[in-house]
Amino acid sequence: MPKHIERRLLFVSITRNRVLVLLSLKAGLRAGEIANLTWPMVLDPGGDIAAVIEVRNHAAKKKSGRLIAMHPDLAAALATWADATTPILLAVGAFLIQFMVQGAWGVIPVHLNELSPDEARGTFPGFVYQLGNLLASANATI
């Protein structure tokens, strides 16, 4: 595997994101094709990861489906992701993701409270949050 791809994959640690990157890099799928990909397109009749990806007409650009050879790295990543579909593993994964997000972003309002003047301490974090939403809303129209 080329070094530049290895470096990119080091940053993609979450299995789902790794699968998305590999679908693009190793299978050459476009974003629209990845979005329309379903499990029957990558599984064989026995339910195992197939040797080819069957991009069906409705998912392909210009409605022209095709078969793409399954790269071993992509097959391994898909198998890892497919194994995590039990409700318990999905719940654990969702909990850990939310826990990490809250750990990273949950301290921001506390820090804003510490920075705010005493007179505005109760309203400052909410005001700054809403101001950020207002500024970000312009991005949706760009």
PDB file of C-alpha atoms in Angstrom:
ATOM      1  CA  MET A   1       0.000   0.000   0.000  1.00  0.00           C
ATOM      2  CA  PRO A   2       1.397   3.456  -0.881  1.00  0.00           C
ATOM      3  CA  LYS A   3       2.655   5.528   2.051  1.00  0.00           C
ATOM      4  CA  HIS A   4       0.276   8.455   1.437  1.00  0.00           C
ATOM      5  CA  ILE A   5      -2.731   6.134   1.686  1.00  0.00           C
ATOM      6  CA  GLU A   6      -1.338   4.502   4.826  1.00  0.00           C
ATOM      7  CA  ARG A   7      -0.952   7.936   6.433  1.00  0.00           C
ATOM      8  CA  ARG A   8      -4.544   8.869   5.582  1.00  0.00           C
ATOM      9  CA  LEU A   9      -5.874   5.607   6.977  1.00  0.00           C
ATOM     10  CA  LEU A  10      -4.023   6.162  10.258  1.00  0.00           C
ATOM     11  CA  PHE A  11      -6.295   9.145  10.874  1.00  0.00           C
ATOM     12  CA  VAL A  12      -9.426   7.146  10.067  1.00  0.00           C
ATOM     13  CA  SER A  13      -9.784   5.050  13.170  1.00  0.00           C
ATOM     14  CA  ILE A  14     -13.570   4.622  13.366  1.00  0.00           C
ATOM     15  CA  THR A  15     -14.494   1.510  11.371  1.00  0.00           C
ATOM     16  CA  ARG A  16     -17.381   3.159   9.508  1.00  0.00           C
ATOM     17  CA  ASN A  17     -15.185   6.044   8.364  1.00  0.00           C
ATOM     18  CA  ARG A  18     -12.410   3.632   7.401  1.00  0.00           C
ATOM     19  CA  VAL A  19     -14.893   1.713   5.236  1.00  0.00           C
ATOM     20  CA  LEU A  20     -16.014   4.938   3.539  1.00  0.00           C
ATOM     21  CA  VAL A  21     -12.440   5.976   2.788  1.00  0.00           C
ATOM     22  CA  LEU A  22     -11.543   2.511   1.478  1.00  0.00           C
ATOM     23  CA  LEU A  23     -14.661   2.411  -0.727  1.00  0.00           C
ATOM     24  CA  SER A  24     -13.401   5.584  -2.348  1.00  0.00           C
ATOM     25  CA  LEU A  25      -9.688   4.748  -2.518  1.00  0.00           C
ATOM     26  CA  LYS A  26      -9.690   0.991  -3.144  1.00  0.00           C
ATOM     27  CA  ALA A  27     -12.940   0.540  -5.073  1.00  0.00           C
ATOM     28  CA  GLY A  28     -13.011   3.914  -6.823  1.00  0.00           C
ATOM     29  CA  LEU A  29     -16.612   4.590  -5.873  1.00  0.00           C
ATOM     30  CA  ARG A  30     -18.009   8.095  -6.148  1.00  0.00           C
ATOM     31  CA  ALA A  31     -19.722   9.756  -3.177  1.00  0.00           C
ATOM     32  CA  GLY A  32     -23.189   9.192  -4.673  1.00  0.00           C
ATOM     33  CA  GLU A  33     -22.424   5.531  -5.269  1.00  0.00           C
ATOM     34  CA  ILE A  34     -21.189   5.090  -1.705  1.00  0.00           C
ATOM     35  CA  ALA A  35     -24.349   6.766  -0.401  1.00  0.00           C
ATOM     36  CA  ASN A  36     -26.534   4.363  -2.416  1.00  0.00           C
ATOM     37  CA  LEU A  37     -24.546   1.238  -1.571  1.00  0.00           C
ATOM     38  CA  THR A  38     -26.478  -1.459   0.294  1.00  0.00           C
ATOM     39  CA  TRP A  39     -25.377  -4.672   2.006  1.00  0.00           C
ATOM     40  CA  PRO A  40     -26.753  -6.937  -0.760  1.00  0.00           C
ATOM     41  CA  MET A  41     -24.331  -5.222  -3.163  1.00  0.00           C
ATOM     42  CA  VAL A  42     -21.289  -6.303  -1.124  1.00  0.00           C
ATOM     43  CA  LEU A  43     -22.458  -9.649   0.285  1.00  0.00           C
ATOM     44  CA  ASP A  44     -22.583 -12.995  -1.485  1.00  0.00           C
ATOM     45  CA  PRO A  45     -25.693 -15.225  -1.287  1.00  0.00           C
ATOM     46  CA  GLY A  46     -24.274 -16.898   1.841  1.00  0.00           C
ATOM     47  CA  GLY A  47     -24.043 -13.576   3.687  1.00  0.00           C
ATOM     48  CA  ASP A  48     -20.249 -13.317   3.532  1.00  0.00           C
ATOM     49  CA  ILE A  49     -18.283 -10.447   2.021  1.00  0.00           C
ATOM     50  CA  ALA A  50     -18.347 -11.031  -1.747  1.00  0.00           C
ATOM     51  CA  ALA A  51     -15.367 -11.089  -4.076  1.00  0.00           C
ATOM     52  CA  VAL A  52     -16.886  -8.206  -6.061  1.00  0.00           C
ATOM     53  CA  ILE A  53     -18.942  -5.110  -5.325  1.00  0.00           C
ATOM     54  CA  GLU A  54     -22.067  -5.051  -7.475  1.00  0.00           C
ATOM     55  CA  VAL A  55     -22.862  -1.378  -8.087  1.00  0.00           C
ATOM     56  CA  ARG A  56     -26.418  -1.636  -9.384  1.00  0.00           C
ATOM     57  CA  ASN A  57     -27.930   0.638 -12.011  1.00  0.00           C
ATOM     58  CA  HIS A  58     -29.910   2.750  -9.540  1.00  0.00           C
ATOM     59  CA  ALA A  59     -26.756   3.472  -7.509  1.00  0.00           C
ATOM     60  CA  ALA A  60     -24.346   4.150 -10.388  1.00  0.00           C
ATOM     61  CA  LYS A  61     -23.649   7.367 -12.221  1.00  0.00           C
ATOM     62  CA  LYS A  62     -25.560   7.507 -15.514  1.00  0.00           C
ATOM     63  CA  LYS A  63     -27.502   4.443 -14.319  1.00  0.00           C
ATOM     64  CA  SER A  64     -24.825   2.085 -15.666  1.00  0.00           C
ATOM     65  CA  GLY A  65     -24.056  -0.515 -13.024  1.00  0.00           C
ATOM     66  CA  ARG A  66     -20.794  -2.395 -12.869  1.00  0.00           C
ATOM     67  CA  LEU A  67     -18.847  -5.010 -10.933  1.00  0.00           C
ATOM     68  CA  ILE A  68     -15.747  -3.952  -8.996  1.00  0.00           C
ATOM     69  CA  ALA A  69     -13.197  -6.371  -7.557  1.00  0.00           C
ATOM     70  CA  MET A  70     -13.161  -6.358  -3.753  1.00  0.00           C
ATOM     71  CA  HIS A  71      -9.785  -5.234  -2.384  1.00  0.00           C
ATOM     72  CA  PRO A  72      -8.588  -7.349   0.597  1.00  0.00           C
ATOM     73  CA  ASP A  73      -8.253  -4.268   2.851  1.00  0.00           C
ATOM     74  CA  LEU A  74     -11.805  -3.209   2.021  1.00  0.00           C
ATOM     75  CA  ALA A  75     -13.127  -6.733   2.580  1.00  0.00           C
ATOM     76  CA  ALA A  76     -11.494  -6.840   6.027  1.00  0.00           C
ATOM     77  CA  ALA A  77     -12.901  -3.432   6.984  1.00  0.00           C
ATOM     78  CA  LEU A  78     -16.387  -4.392   5.788  1.00  0.00           C
ATOM     79  CA  ALA A  79     -16.227  -7.647   7.732  1.00  0.00           C
ATOM     80  CA  THR A  80     -15.239  -5.768  10.900  1.00  0.00           C
ATOM     81  CA  TRP A  81     -18.088  -3.298  10.431  1.00  0.00           C
ATOM     82  CA  ALA A  82     -20.597  -6.037   9.619  1.00  0.00           C
ATOM     83  CA  ASP A  83     -19.672  -7.934  12.792  1.00  0.00           C
ATOM     84  CA  ALA A  84     -20.644  -4.938  14.923  1.00  0.00           C
ATOM     85  CA  THR A  85     -24.305  -5.001  13.945  1.00  0.00           C
ATOM     86  CA  THR A  86     -25.628  -6.747  17.029  1.00  0.00           C
ATOM     87  CA  PRO A  87     -27.740  -4.400  19.155  1.00  0.00           C
ATOM     88  CA  ILE A  88     -25.337  -4.639  22.095  1.00  0.00           C
ATOM     89  CA  LEU A  89     -22.250  -3.751  20.052  1.00  0.00           C
ATOM     90  CA  LEU A  90     -24.065  -0.941  18.268  1.00  0.00           C
ATOM     91  CA  ALA A  91     -25.265   0.450  21.611  1.00  0.00           C
ATOM     92  CA  VAL A  92     -21.751   0.255  23.066  1.00  0.00           C
ATOM     93  CA  GLY A  93     -20.338   1.995  19.972  1.00  0.00           C
ATOM     94  CA  ALA A  94     -22.986   4.723  20.081  1.00  0.00           C
ATOM     95  CA  PHE A  95     -22.368   5.255  23.800  1.00  0.00           C
ATOM     96  CA  LEU A  96     -18.606   5.536  23.309  1.00  0.00           C
ATOM     97  CA  ILE A  97     -18.977   7.986  20.429  1.00  0.00           C
ATOM     98  CA  GLN A  98     -21.357  10.172  22.457  1.00  0.00           C
ATOM     99  CA  PHE A  99     -19.100   9.905  25.502  1.00  0.00           C
ATOM    100  CA  MET A 100     -16.114  11.107  23.476  1.00  0.00           C
ATOM    101  CA  VAL A 101     -18.079  13.934  21.849  1.00  0.00           C
ATOM    102  CA  GLN A 102     -19.375  15.104  25.225  1.00  0.00           C
ATOM    103  CA  GLY A 103     -15.886  14.847  26.675  1.00  0.00           C
ATOM    104  CA  ALA A 104     -14.493  16.990  23.881  1.00  0.00           C
ATOM    105  CA  TRP A 105     -17.264  19.610  23.604  1.00  0.00           C
ATOM    106  CA  GLY A 106     -19.057  19.461  26.959  1.00  0.00           C
ATOM    107  CA  VAL A 107     -16.416  21.566  28.677  1.00  0.00           C
ATOM    108  CA  ILE A 108     -16.848  24.532  26.314  1.00  0.00           C
ATOM    109  CA  PRO A 109     -19.846  26.088  28.160  1.00  0.00           C
ATOM    110  CA  VAL A 110     -17.981  25.715  31.463  1.00  0.00           C
ATOM    111  CA  HIS A 111     -14.967  27.500  29.990  1.00  0.00           C
ATOM    112  CA  LEU A 112     -17.208  30.247  28.583  1.00  0.00           C
ATOM    113  CA  ASN A 113     -18.710  30.701  32.045  1.00  0.00           C
ATOM    114  CA  GLU A 114     -15.250  31.147  33.494  1.00  0.00           C
ATOM    115  CA  LEU A 115     -14.391  33.761  30.863  1.00  0.00           C
ATOM    116  CA  SER A 116     -17.630  35.723  31.163  1.00  0.00           C
ATOM    117  CA  PRO A 117     -18.067  38.755  33.417  1.00  0.00           C
ATOM    118  CA  ASP A 118     -19.925  38.159  36.689  1.00  0.00           C
ATOM    119  CA  GLU A 119     -22.960  40.166  35.553  1.00  0.00           C
ATOM    120  CA  ALA A 120     -23.482  38.040  32.431  1.00  0.00           C
ATOM    121  CA  ARG A 121     -22.426  34.650  33.746  1.00  0.00           C
ATOM    122  CA  GLY A 122     -25.927  33.119  33.511  1.00  0.00           C
ATOM    123  CA  THR A 123     -26.674  34.197  29.932  1.00  0.00           C
ATOM    124  CA  PHE A 124     -23.254  34.442  28.290  1.00  0.00           C
ATOM    125  CA  PRO A 125     -22.723  30.781  27.255  1.00  0.00           C
ATOM    126  CA  GLY A 126     -26.218  30.518  25.722  1.00  0.00           C
ATOM    127  CA  PHE A 127     -25.801  33.841  23.926  1.00  0.00           C
ATOM    128  CA  VAL A 128     -22.445  32.813  22.479  1.00  0.00           C
ATOM    129  CA  TYR A 129     -23.905  29.447  21.422  1.00  0.00           C
ATOM    130  CA  GLN A 130     -26.826  31.119  19.625  1.00  0.00           C
ATOM    131  CA  LEU A 131     -24.478  33.672  18.063  1.00  0.00           C
ATOM    132  CA  GLY A 132     -22.384  30.799  16.712  1.00  0.00           C
ATOM    133  CA  ASN A 133     -25.523  29.224  15.225  1.00  0.00           C
ATOM    134  CA  LEU A 134     -26.432  32.543  13.607  1.00  0.00           C
ATOM    135  CA  LEU A 135     -23.002  32.870  12.024  1.00  0.00           C
ATOM    136  CA  ALA A 136     -23.002  29.241  10.908  1.00  0.00           C
ATOM    137  CA  SER A 137     -26.453  29.581   9.294  1.00  0.00           C
ATOM    138  CA  ALA A 138     -24.924  31.713   6.538  1.00  0.00           C
ATOM    139  CA  ASN A 139     -22.783  28.721   5.632  1.00  0.00           C
ATOM    140  CA  ALA A 140     -25.870  26.713   4.651  1.00  0.00           C
ATOM    141  CA  THR A 141     -26.649  29.134   1.820  1.00  0.00           C
ATOM    142  CA  ILE A 142     -23.141  29.190   0.376  1.00  0.00           C
TER     143      ILE A 142
END
